XYZ file of N, CA and C in Angstrom:
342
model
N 74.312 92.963 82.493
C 74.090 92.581 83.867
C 74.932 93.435 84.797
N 74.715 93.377 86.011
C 75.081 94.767 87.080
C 75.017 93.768 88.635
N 76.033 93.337 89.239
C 76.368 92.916 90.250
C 76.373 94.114 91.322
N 75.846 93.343 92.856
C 75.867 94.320 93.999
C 76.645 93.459 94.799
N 77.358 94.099 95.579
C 77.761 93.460 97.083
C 76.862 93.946 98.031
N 76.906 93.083 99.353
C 75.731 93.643 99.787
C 76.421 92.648 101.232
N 76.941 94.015 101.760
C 77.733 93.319 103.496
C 76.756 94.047 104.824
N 77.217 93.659 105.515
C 76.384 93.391 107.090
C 74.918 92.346 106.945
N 75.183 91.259 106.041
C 73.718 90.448 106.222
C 73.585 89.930 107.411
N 72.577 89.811 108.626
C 72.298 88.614 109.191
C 72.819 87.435 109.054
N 73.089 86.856 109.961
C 73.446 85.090 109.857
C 72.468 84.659 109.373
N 71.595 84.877 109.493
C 70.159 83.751 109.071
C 70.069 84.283 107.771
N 70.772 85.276 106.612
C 69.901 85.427 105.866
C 70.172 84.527 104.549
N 69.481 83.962 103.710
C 70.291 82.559 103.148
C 69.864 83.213 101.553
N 70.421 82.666 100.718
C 70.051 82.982 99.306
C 68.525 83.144 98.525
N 67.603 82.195 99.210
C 66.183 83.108 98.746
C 65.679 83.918 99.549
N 66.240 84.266 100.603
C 65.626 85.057 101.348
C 66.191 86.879 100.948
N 67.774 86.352 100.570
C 67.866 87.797 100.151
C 67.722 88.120 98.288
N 67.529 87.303 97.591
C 67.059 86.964 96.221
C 65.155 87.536 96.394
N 64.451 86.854 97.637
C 63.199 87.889 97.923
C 63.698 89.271 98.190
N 64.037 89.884 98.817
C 64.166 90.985 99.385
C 64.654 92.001 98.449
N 65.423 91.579 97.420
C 65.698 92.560 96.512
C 64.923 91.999 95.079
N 64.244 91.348 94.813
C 63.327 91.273 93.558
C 62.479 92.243 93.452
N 61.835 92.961 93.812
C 61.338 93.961 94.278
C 61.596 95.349 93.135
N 63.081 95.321 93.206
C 63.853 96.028 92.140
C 64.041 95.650 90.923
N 63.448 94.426 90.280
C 64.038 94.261 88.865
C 64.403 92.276 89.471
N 64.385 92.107 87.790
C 64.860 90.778 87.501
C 66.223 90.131 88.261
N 66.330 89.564 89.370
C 67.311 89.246 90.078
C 67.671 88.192 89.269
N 69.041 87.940 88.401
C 69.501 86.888 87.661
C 70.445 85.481 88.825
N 70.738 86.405 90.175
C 71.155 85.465 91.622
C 71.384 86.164 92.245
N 71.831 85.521 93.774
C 71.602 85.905 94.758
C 72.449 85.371 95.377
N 73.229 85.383 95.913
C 74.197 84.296 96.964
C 74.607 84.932 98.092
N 74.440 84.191 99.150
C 75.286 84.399 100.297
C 76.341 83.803 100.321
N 77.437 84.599 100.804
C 78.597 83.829 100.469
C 79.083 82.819 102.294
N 79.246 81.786 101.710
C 79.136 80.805 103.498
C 81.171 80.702 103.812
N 81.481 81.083 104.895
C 82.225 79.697 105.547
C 82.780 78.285 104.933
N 83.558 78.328 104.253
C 83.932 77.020 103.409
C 84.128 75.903 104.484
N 84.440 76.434 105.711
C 84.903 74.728 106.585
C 83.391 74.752 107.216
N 82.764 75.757 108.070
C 81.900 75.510 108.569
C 80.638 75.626 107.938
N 80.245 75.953 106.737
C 79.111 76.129 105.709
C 77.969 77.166 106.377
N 78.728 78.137 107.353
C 77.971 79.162 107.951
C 77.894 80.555 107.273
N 77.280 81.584 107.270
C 77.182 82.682 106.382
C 78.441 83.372 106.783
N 79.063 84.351 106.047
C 80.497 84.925 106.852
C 80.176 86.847 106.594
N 78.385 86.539 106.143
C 77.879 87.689 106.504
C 77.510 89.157 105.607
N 77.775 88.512 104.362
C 77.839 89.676 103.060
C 77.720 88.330 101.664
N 77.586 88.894 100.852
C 76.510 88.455 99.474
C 76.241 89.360 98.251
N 76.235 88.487 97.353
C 75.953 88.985 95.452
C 74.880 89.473 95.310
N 74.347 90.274 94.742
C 72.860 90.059 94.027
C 73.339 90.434 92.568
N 72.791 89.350 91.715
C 73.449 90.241 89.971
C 71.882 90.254 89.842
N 71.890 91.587 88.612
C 69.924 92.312 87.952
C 70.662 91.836 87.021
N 69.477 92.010 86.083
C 69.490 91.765 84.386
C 70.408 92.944 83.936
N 69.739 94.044 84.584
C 70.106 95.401 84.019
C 70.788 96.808 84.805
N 71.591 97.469 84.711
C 72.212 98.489 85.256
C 71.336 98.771 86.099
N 69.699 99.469 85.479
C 69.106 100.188 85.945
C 68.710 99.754 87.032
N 68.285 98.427 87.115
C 67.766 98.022 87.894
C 68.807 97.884 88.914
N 70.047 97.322 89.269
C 70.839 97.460 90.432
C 71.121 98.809 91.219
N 70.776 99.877 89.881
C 71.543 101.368 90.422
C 69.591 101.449 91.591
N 68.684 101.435 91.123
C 68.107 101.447 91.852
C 67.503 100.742 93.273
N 68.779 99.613 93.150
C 68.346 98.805 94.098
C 69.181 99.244 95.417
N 70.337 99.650 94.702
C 71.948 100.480 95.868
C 71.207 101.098 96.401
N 70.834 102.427 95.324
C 69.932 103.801 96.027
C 69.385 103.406 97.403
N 68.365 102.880 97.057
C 67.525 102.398 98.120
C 67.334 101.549 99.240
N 68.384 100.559 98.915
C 68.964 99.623 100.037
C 70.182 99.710 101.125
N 70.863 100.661 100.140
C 71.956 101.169 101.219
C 71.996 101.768 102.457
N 72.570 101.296 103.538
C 71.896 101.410 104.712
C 70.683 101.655 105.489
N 70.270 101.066 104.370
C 68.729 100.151 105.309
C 68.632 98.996 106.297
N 67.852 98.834 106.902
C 67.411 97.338 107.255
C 66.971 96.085 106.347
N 67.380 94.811 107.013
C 67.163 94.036 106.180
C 67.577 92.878 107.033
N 66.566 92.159 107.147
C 66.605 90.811 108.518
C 67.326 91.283 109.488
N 66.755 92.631 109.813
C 67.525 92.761 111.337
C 68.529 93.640 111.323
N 68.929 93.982 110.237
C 70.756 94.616 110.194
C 70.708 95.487 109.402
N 71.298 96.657 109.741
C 71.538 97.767 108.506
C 72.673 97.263 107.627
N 72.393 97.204 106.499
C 73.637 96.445 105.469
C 73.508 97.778 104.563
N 74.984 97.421 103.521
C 75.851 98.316 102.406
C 75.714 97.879 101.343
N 75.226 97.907 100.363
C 75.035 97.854 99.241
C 76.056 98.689 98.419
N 76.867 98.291 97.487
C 77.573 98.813 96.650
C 77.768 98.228 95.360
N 78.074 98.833 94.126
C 78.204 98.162 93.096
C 79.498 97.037 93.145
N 79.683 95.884 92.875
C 80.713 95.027 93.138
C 81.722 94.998 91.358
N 82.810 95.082 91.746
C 83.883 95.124 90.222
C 83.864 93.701 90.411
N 83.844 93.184 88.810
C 83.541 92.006 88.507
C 85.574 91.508 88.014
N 85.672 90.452 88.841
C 87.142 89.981 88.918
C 87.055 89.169 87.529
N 88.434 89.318 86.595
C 88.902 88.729 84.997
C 89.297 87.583 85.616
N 89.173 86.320 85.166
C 89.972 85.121 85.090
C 90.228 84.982 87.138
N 90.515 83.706 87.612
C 90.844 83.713 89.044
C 91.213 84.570 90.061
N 91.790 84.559 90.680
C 91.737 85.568 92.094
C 93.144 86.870 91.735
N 92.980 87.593 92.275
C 93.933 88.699 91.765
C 94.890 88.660 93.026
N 95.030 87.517 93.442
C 96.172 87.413 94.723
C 96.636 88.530 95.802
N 95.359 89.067 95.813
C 95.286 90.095 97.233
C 96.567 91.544 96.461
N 96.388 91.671 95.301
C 96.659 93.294 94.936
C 98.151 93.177 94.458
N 98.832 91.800 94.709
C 99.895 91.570 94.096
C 99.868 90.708 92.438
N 99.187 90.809 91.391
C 99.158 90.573 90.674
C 100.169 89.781 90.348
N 100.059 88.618 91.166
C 100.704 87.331 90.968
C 103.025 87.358 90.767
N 102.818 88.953 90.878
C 104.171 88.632 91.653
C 104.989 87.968 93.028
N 105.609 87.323 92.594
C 106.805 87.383 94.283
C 107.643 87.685 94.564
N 107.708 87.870 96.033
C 108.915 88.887 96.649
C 108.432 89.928 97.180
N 109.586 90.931 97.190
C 109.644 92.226 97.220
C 109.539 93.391 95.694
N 109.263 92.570 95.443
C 109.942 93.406 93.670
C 109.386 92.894 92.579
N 109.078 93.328 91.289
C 108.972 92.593 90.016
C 109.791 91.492 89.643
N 110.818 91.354 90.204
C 111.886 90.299 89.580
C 111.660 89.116 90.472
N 110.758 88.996 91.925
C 110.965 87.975 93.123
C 112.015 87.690 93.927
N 111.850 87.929 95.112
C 112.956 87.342 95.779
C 112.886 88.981 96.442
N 114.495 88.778 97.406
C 114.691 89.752 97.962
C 114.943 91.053 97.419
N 115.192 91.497 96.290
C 115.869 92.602 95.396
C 116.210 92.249 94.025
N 115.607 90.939 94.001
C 116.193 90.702 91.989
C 117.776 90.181 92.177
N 118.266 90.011 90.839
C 119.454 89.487 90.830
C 119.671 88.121 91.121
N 120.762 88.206 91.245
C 121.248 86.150 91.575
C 122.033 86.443 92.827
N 121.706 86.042 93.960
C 121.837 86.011 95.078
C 123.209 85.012 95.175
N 123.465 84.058 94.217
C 125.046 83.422 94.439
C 126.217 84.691 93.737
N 126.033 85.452 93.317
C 126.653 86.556 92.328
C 127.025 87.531 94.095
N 126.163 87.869 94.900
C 126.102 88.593 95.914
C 126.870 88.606 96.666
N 126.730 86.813 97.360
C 127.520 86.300 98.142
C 129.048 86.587 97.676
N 129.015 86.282 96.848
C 131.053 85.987 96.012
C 131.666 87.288 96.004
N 130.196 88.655 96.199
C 131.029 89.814 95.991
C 131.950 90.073 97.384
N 131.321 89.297 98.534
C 131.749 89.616 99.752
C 133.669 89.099 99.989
């Protein structure tokens, strides 16, 4: 299977509408618009996963900056995320540093040097 992102959708465009629009290309396995969690409104970009490579590589080709309900949208292949969220590029460290905190160390050790 071969996931697309697919940003600048229309507000109006809702999951079968863009699940139509790209079937066209191959076995669409889904489709989602991704909504607004408080307000359940579109926030304007969306999945499409194919069965098959081929079929997504030909769907990019051809959809990428095209029209589509109104809007020229981007189509790109989407990297499929391992296990929960990758915490915005910090791979679940804190701080400043690998160790957390301001610089590592024991911060009562610091103080006492003064």
């Amino acid at each position: 299977m071969s996931k697309l992102f697919i940003g600048g959708l229309a507000w109006h465009t809702t999951d079968d509408s863009l699940r139509e629009g790209f079937s066209q290309f191959g076995q669409v396995e889904d489709a989602v618009v991704v909504k607004d969690r408080d307000t359940g409104r579109s926030r304007g970009f969306g999945f499409v996963r194919f069965s098959s490579e081929a079929e997504a590589d030909a769907a990019a080709e051809a959809m990428n900056n095209q029209e589509f309900d109104g809007r020229a949208i981007r189509v790109d292949k989407a990297s499929e995320r391992s296990g929960g969220r990758d915490n915005g590029g910090y791979h679940g460290r804190g701080g400043y540093n690998q160790r957390g905190g301001y610089g590592g160390g024991d911060w009562r050790q610091r103080s006492n040097d003064n």
